Amino acid sequence: MASLHESLNKFKKQQEKCQSTLTSIAAKAGSSRVATNYKATTASTSSSTNTKSPAPAVKFSNDTERLQHINSIRKGPVGAQIKRVIDLLLETRQALTPEQINEVCYVDINANKAVFDSLRNNLKVHYDGRCFSYKSKHDLKDKNQLLILVRKFPEGIAVIDLKDAYPNVMEDLQALKSAGQIWLLSNFDSQEDIAYPNDPRVPIKVDDDLKLLFRGIELPRDMIDIEKDLQKNGMKPATNTAKRRAMAQVHGIGSKPKPKKKKHEISKRTKLTNAHLPELFKNLNVPSS
């Protein structure tokens, strides 16, 4: 019995020793696993941090392009800024303050003394101390005022001086012409249209005899002779042919020879539509068949 009891105690001690060994091994393995997991987690975090996409670039405001455009206008030449303002005043036909002008066409009049002074003294601009407005050469509002003005100039008034009177002035000029109330003729020198009054109260009737006499006048073939005749009658020619020809010779430009008229002869193939009037052909040389 004693030996059996000793064997049991020895077995228990071995079991306790094995249990202690297994516990220590398990503890070491757990700590190692935790360390390994920590290292893996740390490495993964570090790797994800390093491979993280860069922050998006800062986007400029969508208004940047407009601000650059405004800056280029304000830094531009004074003449260009004045033109922008005058074009605005002409288009709107309204009296605008400097603030309103700046808001619409980006020209800061108050901040640019050169622009302000030039506009204030411009012939096309009216300044009342507060607002700027467009000033045309002739202050007209409608077609009736336009007709009254043209009738004040029997020698004619240049259309270029009327173009900016009010927006549809050109349409009214054409309407007055169609109605026979004015004439629109081109100036020979400047090639600009001139408006002349046509008073219907003084109609002029020309006799047929005078018309035939006028049409029967044979003009000289050379332009120099025409100019001399005009000067004899106290009129100033619109051209100077002698001077023009002299200048052409200086520059080596010869006068164009007049093309010779081709002489038409009657042949066998000619169809005589007026054969019943033999006197028309008495002076013609008809070749014999």
Short mmCIF file of C-alpha atoms in Angstrom, two decimals:
data_model
loop_
_atom_site.label_atom_id
_atom_site.label_comp_id
_atom_site.label_asym_id
_atom_site.label_seq_id
_atom_site.Cartn_x
_atom_site.Cartn_y
_atom_site.Cartn_z
CA MET A 1 0.00 0.00 0.00
CA ALA A 2 2.82 2.34 0.88
CA SER A 3 4.50 1.88 -2.48
CA LEU A 4 1.24 2.55 -4.29
CA HIS A 5 0.69 5.75 -2.34
CA GLU A 6 4.18 6.94 -3.23
CA SER A 7 3.62 6.23 -6.93
CA LEU A 8 0.43 8.30 -6.90
CA ASN A 9 2.19 11.26 -5.27
CA LYS A 10 5.01 11.01 -7.78
CA PHE A 11 2.51 10.96 -10.67
CA LYS A 12 0.69 14.04 -9.29
CA LYS A 13 3.95 15.96 -9.06
CA GLN A 14 4.76 15.06 -12.67
CA GLN A 15 1.29 16.20 -13.70
CA GLU A 16 1.71 19.50 -11.86
CA LYS A 17 5.13 20.01 -13.46
CA CYS A 18 3.72 19.28 -16.92
CA GLN A 19 0.82 21.60 -16.28
CA SER A 20 3.18 24.35 -15.17
CA THR A 21 5.31 23.84 -18.28
CA LEU A 22 2.30 23.92 -20.57
CA THR A 23 1.02 27.08 -18.87
CA SER A 24 4.32 28.87 -19.34
CA ILE A 25 4.52 27.77 -22.98
CA ALA A 26 0.98 28.95 -23.62
CA ALA A 27 1.73 32.30 -22.02
CA LYS A 28 4.84 32.81 -24.17
CA ALA A 29 2.98 31.81 -27.31
CA GLY A 30 0.15 34.27 -26.55
CA SER A 31 2.49 37.17 -25.96
CA SER A 32 4.37 36.35 -29.12
CA ARG A 33 1.12 36.21 -31.12
CA VAL A 34 0.04 39.54 -29.67
CA ALA A 35 3.37 41.11 -30.56
CA THR A 36 3.20 39.65 -34.04
CA ASN A 37 -0.33 40.92 -34.53
CA TYR A 38 0.67 44.36 -33.21
CA LYS A 39 3.63 44.53 -35.55
CA ALA A 40 1.44 43.45 -38.48
CA THR A 41 -1.19 46.00 -37.59
CA THR A 42 1.42 48.72 -37.17
CA ALA A 43 3.04 47.83 -40.48
CA SER A 44 -0.32 47.76 -42.22
CA THR A 45 -1.25 51.12 -40.74
CA SER A 46 2.10 52.58 -41.71
CA SER A 47 1.83 51.13 -45.20
CA SER A 48 -1.69 52.46 -45.64
CA THR A 49 -0.52 55.82 -44.36
CA ASN A 50 2.37 55.90 -46.82
CA THR A 51 0.24 54.78 -49.78
CA LYS A 52 -2.63 57.10 -48.95
CA SER A 53 -3.63 59.22 -51.98
CA PRO A 54 -2.48 62.84 -51.79
CA ALA A 55 -4.99 65.50 -50.84
CA PRO A 56 -6.80 67.05 -53.82
CA ALA A 57 -5.30 70.26 -55.20
CA VAL A 58 -6.90 73.46 -54.08
CA LYS A 59 -9.34 74.57 -56.75
CA PHE A 60 -9.45 78.22 -57.70
CA SER A 61 -12.77 79.99 -57.74
CA ASN A 62 -14.82 79.75 -60.91
CA ASP A 63 -14.78 83.57 -60.85
CA THR A 64 -11.03 83.70 -61.48
CA GLU A 65 -11.38 84.05 -65.26
CA ARG A 66 -13.83 86.94 -64.90
CA LEU A 67 -11.55 88.69 -62.41
CA GLN A 68 -8.60 88.32 -64.76
CA HIS A 69 -10.71 89.82 -67.57
CA ILE A 70 -11.67 92.77 -65.38
CA ASN A 71 -8.06 93.33 -64.37
CA SER A 72 -6.90 93.30 -68.01
CA ILE A 73 -9.50 95.95 -68.86
CA ARG A 74 -8.52 98.23 -66.02
CA LYS A 75 -4.83 97.82 -66.80
CA GLY A 76 -5.44 98.51 -70.50
CA PRO A 77 -4.82 101.78 -72.37
CA VAL A 78 -6.91 104.80 -71.47
CA GLY A 79 -8.22 105.06 -75.03
CA ALA A 80 -9.52 101.48 -74.97
CA GLN A 81 -11.35 102.10 -71.69
CA ILE A 82 -12.91 105.30 -73.01
CA LYS A 83 -14.14 103.47 -76.11
CA ARG A 84 -15.80 100.80 -73.95
CA VAL A 85 -17.66 103.46 -72.00
CA ILE A 86 -18.75 105.43 -75.08
CA ASP A 87 -19.95 102.23 -76.79
CA LEU A 88 -21.98 101.43 -73.67
CA LEU A 89 -23.52 104.91 -73.54
CA LEU A 90 -24.33 104.78 -77.27
CA GLU A 91 -25.97 101.37 -76.97
CA THR A 92 -28.04 102.08 -73.86
CA ARG A 93 -28.84 105.77 -74.52
CA GLN A 94 -29.14 106.18 -70.76
CA ALA A 95 -27.49 108.40 -68.16
CA LEU A 96 -25.24 106.14 -66.06
CA THR A 97 -23.31 106.78 -62.87
CA PRO A 98 -19.64 105.75 -62.63
CA GLU A 99 -20.71 102.85 -60.40
CA GLN A 100 -23.20 101.59 -62.99
CA ILE A 101 -20.60 101.90 -65.76
CA ASN A 102 -18.10 99.94 -63.66
CA GLU A 103 -20.67 97.23 -63.01
CA VAL A 104 -21.53 96.77 -66.68
CA CYS A 105 -18.27 97.26 -68.61
CA TYR A 106 -15.72 97.02 -65.75
CA VAL A 107 -14.17 100.45 -66.32
CA ASP A 108 -13.57 102.03 -62.90
CA ILE A 109 -13.88 105.71 -63.74
CA ASN A 110 -13.55 106.90 -60.15
CA ALA A 111 -10.24 105.06 -59.72
CA ASN A 112 -8.71 106.35 -62.97
CA LYS A 113 -8.43 110.12 -63.19
CA ALA A 114 -7.18 110.06 -66.80
CA VAL A 115 -10.26 108.14 -67.94
CA PHE A 116 -12.58 110.35 -65.90
CA ASP A 117 -11.16 113.62 -67.26
CA SER A 118 -11.10 112.36 -70.85
CA LEU A 119 -14.74 111.28 -70.69
CA ARG A 120 -15.83 114.53 -69.09
CA ASN A 121 -14.22 116.53 -71.93
CA ASN A 122 -15.20 114.18 -74.77
CA LEU A 123 -17.42 115.68 -77.49
CA LYS A 124 -19.52 112.51 -77.58
CA VAL A 125 -20.17 112.44 -73.84
CA HIS A 126 -22.36 114.61 -71.64
CA TYR A 127 -21.59 114.83 -67.92
CA ASP A 128 -24.04 116.53 -65.57
CA GLY A 129 -21.89 116.27 -62.47
CA ARG A 130 -23.25 112.86 -61.50
CA CYS A 131 -24.05 110.79 -64.60
CA PHE A 132 -22.51 110.24 -68.02
CA SER A 133 -24.64 109.98 -71.17
CA TYR A 134 -24.09 109.87 -74.92
CA LYS A 135 -24.22 113.19 -76.79
CA SER A 136 -24.90 113.09 -80.53
CA LYS A 137 -24.13 115.98 -82.86
CA HIS A 138 -27.83 116.63 -83.48
CA ASP A 139 -30.33 116.13 -80.67
CA LEU A 140 -33.14 114.32 -82.48
CA LYS A 141 -35.81 111.98 -81.16
CA ASP A 142 -37.94 110.87 -84.12
CA LYS A 143 -38.59 111.07 -87.87
CA ASN A 144 -40.44 114.40 -87.71
CA GLN A 145 -37.52 116.13 -86.02
CA LEU A 146 -35.18 114.52 -88.55
CA LEU A 147 -37.17 115.93 -91.48
CA ILE A 148 -37.26 119.40 -89.91
CA LEU A 149 -33.47 119.31 -89.51
CA VAL A 150 -32.81 118.21 -93.12
CA ARG A 151 -35.03 121.01 -94.42
CA LYS A 152 -32.81 123.50 -92.58
CA PHE A 153 -29.91 122.47 -94.82
CA PRO A 154 -30.89 123.13 -98.47
CA GLU A 155 -27.24 122.62 -99.42
CA GLY A 156 -27.36 119.15 -97.87
CA ILE A 157 -26.34 117.55 -94.59
CA ALA A 158 -23.93 114.63 -94.25
CA VAL A 159 -25.60 111.38 -93.26
CA ILE A 160 -22.57 110.52 -91.10
CA ASP A 161 -23.59 113.42 -88.84
CA LEU A 162 -27.04 111.89 -88.41
CA LYS A 163 -26.17 108.22 -87.87
CA ASP A 164 -25.91 108.46 -84.08
CA ALA A 165 -28.85 110.82 -83.49
CA TYR A 166 -31.09 107.96 -82.26
CA PRO A 167 -31.17 104.17 -82.76
CA ASN A 168 -33.37 103.83 -85.89
CA VAL A 169 -32.39 107.05 -87.63
CA MET A 170 -31.13 105.23 -90.76
CA GLU A 171 -34.48 103.49 -91.22
CA ASP A 172 -36.24 106.85 -90.93
CA LEU A 173 -33.94 108.36 -93.56
CA GLN A 174 -34.84 105.60 -95.99
CA ALA A 175 -38.54 106.06 -95.18
CA LEU A 176 -38.31 109.80 -95.88
CA LYS A 177 -36.54 109.06 -99.15
CA SER A 178 -39.22 106.56 -100.20
CA ALA A 179 -41.89 109.12 -99.37
CA GLY A 180 -40.19 111.68 -101.64
CA GLN A 181 -39.54 114.10 -98.79
CA ILE A 182 -35.73 114.01 -99.02
CA TRP A 183 -33.00 113.00 -101.46
CA LEU A 184 -30.07 110.78 -100.55
CA LEU A 185 -27.17 111.39 -102.94
CA SER A 186 -23.51 110.40 -102.80
CA ASN A 187 -20.84 113.05 -102.56
CA PHE A 188 -18.35 112.71 -105.42
CA ASP A 189 -15.36 113.67 -103.29
CA SER A 190 -15.92 111.82 -100.02
CA GLN A 191 -18.21 109.04 -101.30
CA GLU A 192 -20.48 109.80 -98.33
CA ASP A 193 -24.24 110.10 -98.62
CA ILE A 194 -25.75 113.57 -98.35
CA ALA A 195 -29.36 114.20 -97.39
CA TYR A 196 -31.11 117.01 -99.28
CA PRO A 197 -34.61 118.34 -98.63
CA ASN A 198 -37.24 117.82 -101.30
CA ASP A 199 -40.03 120.30 -100.76
CA PRO A 200 -43.18 118.99 -102.50
CA ARG A 201 -44.65 122.52 -102.50
CA VAL A 202 -42.33 123.63 -105.30
CA PRO A 203 -42.54 120.93 -107.99
CA ILE A 204 -40.43 121.62 -111.05
CA LYS A 205 -41.72 120.66 -114.47
CA VAL A 206 -39.25 120.62 -117.33
CA ASP A 207 -40.50 121.14 -120.90
CA ASP A 208 -39.83 118.41 -123.40
CA ASP A 209 -38.03 120.89 -125.66
CA LEU A 210 -35.57 121.67 -122.88
CA LYS A 211 -35.03 117.98 -122.24
CA LEU A 212 -34.28 117.40 -125.94
CA LEU A 213 -31.92 120.37 -125.98
CA PHE A 214 -30.09 119.06 -122.93
CA ARG A 215 -29.79 115.56 -124.32
CA GLY A 216 -28.67 116.87 -127.70
CA ILE A 217 -25.61 118.63 -126.30
CA GLU A 218 -22.50 116.80 -127.42
CA LEU A 219 -19.83 116.74 -124.74
CA PRO A 220 -16.12 116.87 -125.56
CA ARG A 221 -14.50 113.45 -125.69
CA ASP A 222 -11.47 114.49 -123.64
CA MET A 223 -12.06 115.13 -119.93
CA ILE A 224 -9.60 118.03 -120.00
CA ASP A 225 -11.83 119.87 -122.48
CA ILE A 226 -14.85 119.31 -120.24
CA GLU A 227 -12.97 120.75 -117.29
CA LYS A 228 -11.96 123.82 -119.34
CA ASP A 229 -15.57 124.42 -120.39
CA LEU A 230 -16.70 124.22 -116.76
CA GLN A 231 -14.06 126.76 -115.74
CA LYS A 232 -15.14 129.13 -118.55
CA ASN A 233 -18.65 129.05 -117.15
CA GLY A 234 -17.46 129.85 -113.61
CA MET A 235 -17.74 126.31 -112.25
CA LYS A 236 -15.03 124.36 -110.45
CA PRO A 237 -14.45 120.87 -111.86
CA ALA A 238 -14.55 118.03 -109.38
CA THR A 239 -11.58 116.40 -111.11
CA ASN A 240 -8.14 117.50 -112.31
CA THR A 241 -7.34 115.26 -115.25
CA ALA A 242 -4.14 117.09 -116.23
CA LYS A 243 -2.68 116.65 -112.75
CA ARG A 244 -3.75 113.02 -112.60
CA ARG A 245 -2.12 112.26 -115.94
CA ALA A 246 1.08 114.04 -114.92
CA MET A 247 1.26 111.97 -111.74
CA ALA A 248 0.67 108.82 -113.73
CA GLN A 249 3.59 109.65 -116.01
CA VAL A 250 5.87 110.32 -113.01
CA HIS A 251 5.08 106.89 -111.63
CA GLY A 252 5.50 105.28 -115.02
CA ILE A 253 1.84 104.49 -115.54
CA GLY A 254 0.89 105.03 -119.15
CA SER A 255 -2.57 105.89 -120.25
CA LYS A 256 -4.58 102.98 -121.55
CA PRO A 257 -5.00 103.05 -125.31
CA LYS A 258 -8.58 103.24 -126.42
CA PRO A 259 -9.71 99.96 -127.93
CA LYS A 260 -10.41 100.18 -131.63
CA LYS A 261 -13.92 99.50 -132.65
CA LYS A 262 -14.24 96.39 -134.72
CA LYS A 263 -15.52 97.13 -138.19
CA HIS A 264 -18.55 95.09 -138.99
CA GLU A 265 -19.00 94.06 -142.60
CA ILE A 266 -21.92 92.38 -144.23
CA SER A 267 -21.23 88.92 -145.55
CA LYS A 268 -23.31 86.17 -147.08
CA ARG A 269 -24.11 84.90 -143.59
CA THR A 270 -25.34 88.26 -142.34
CA LYS A 271 -29.05 88.29 -141.75
CA LEU A 272 -30.54 91.53 -143.03
CA THR A 273 -33.57 92.29 -140.94
CA ASN A 274 -34.04 95.71 -142.53
CA ALA A 275 -33.79 94.66 -146.18
CA HIS A 276 -36.90 96.66 -146.93
CA LEU A 277 -34.89 99.86 -146.23
CA PRO A 278 -32.19 99.80 -148.92
CA GLU A 279 -31.01 103.33 -148.11
CA LEU A 280 -29.47 101.98 -144.91
CA PHE A 281 -27.02 99.86 -146.86
CA LYS A 282 -26.06 102.10 -149.79
CA ASN A 283 -22.71 103.04 -148.25
CA LEU A 284 -21.79 99.49 -147.23
CA ASN A 285 -19.42 97.34 -149.30
CA VAL A 286 -21.18 94.06 -149.75
CA PRO A 287 -18.85 91.43 -151.15
CA SER A 288 -20.01 89.94 -154.40
CA SER A 289 -21.22 86.38 -154.31
#
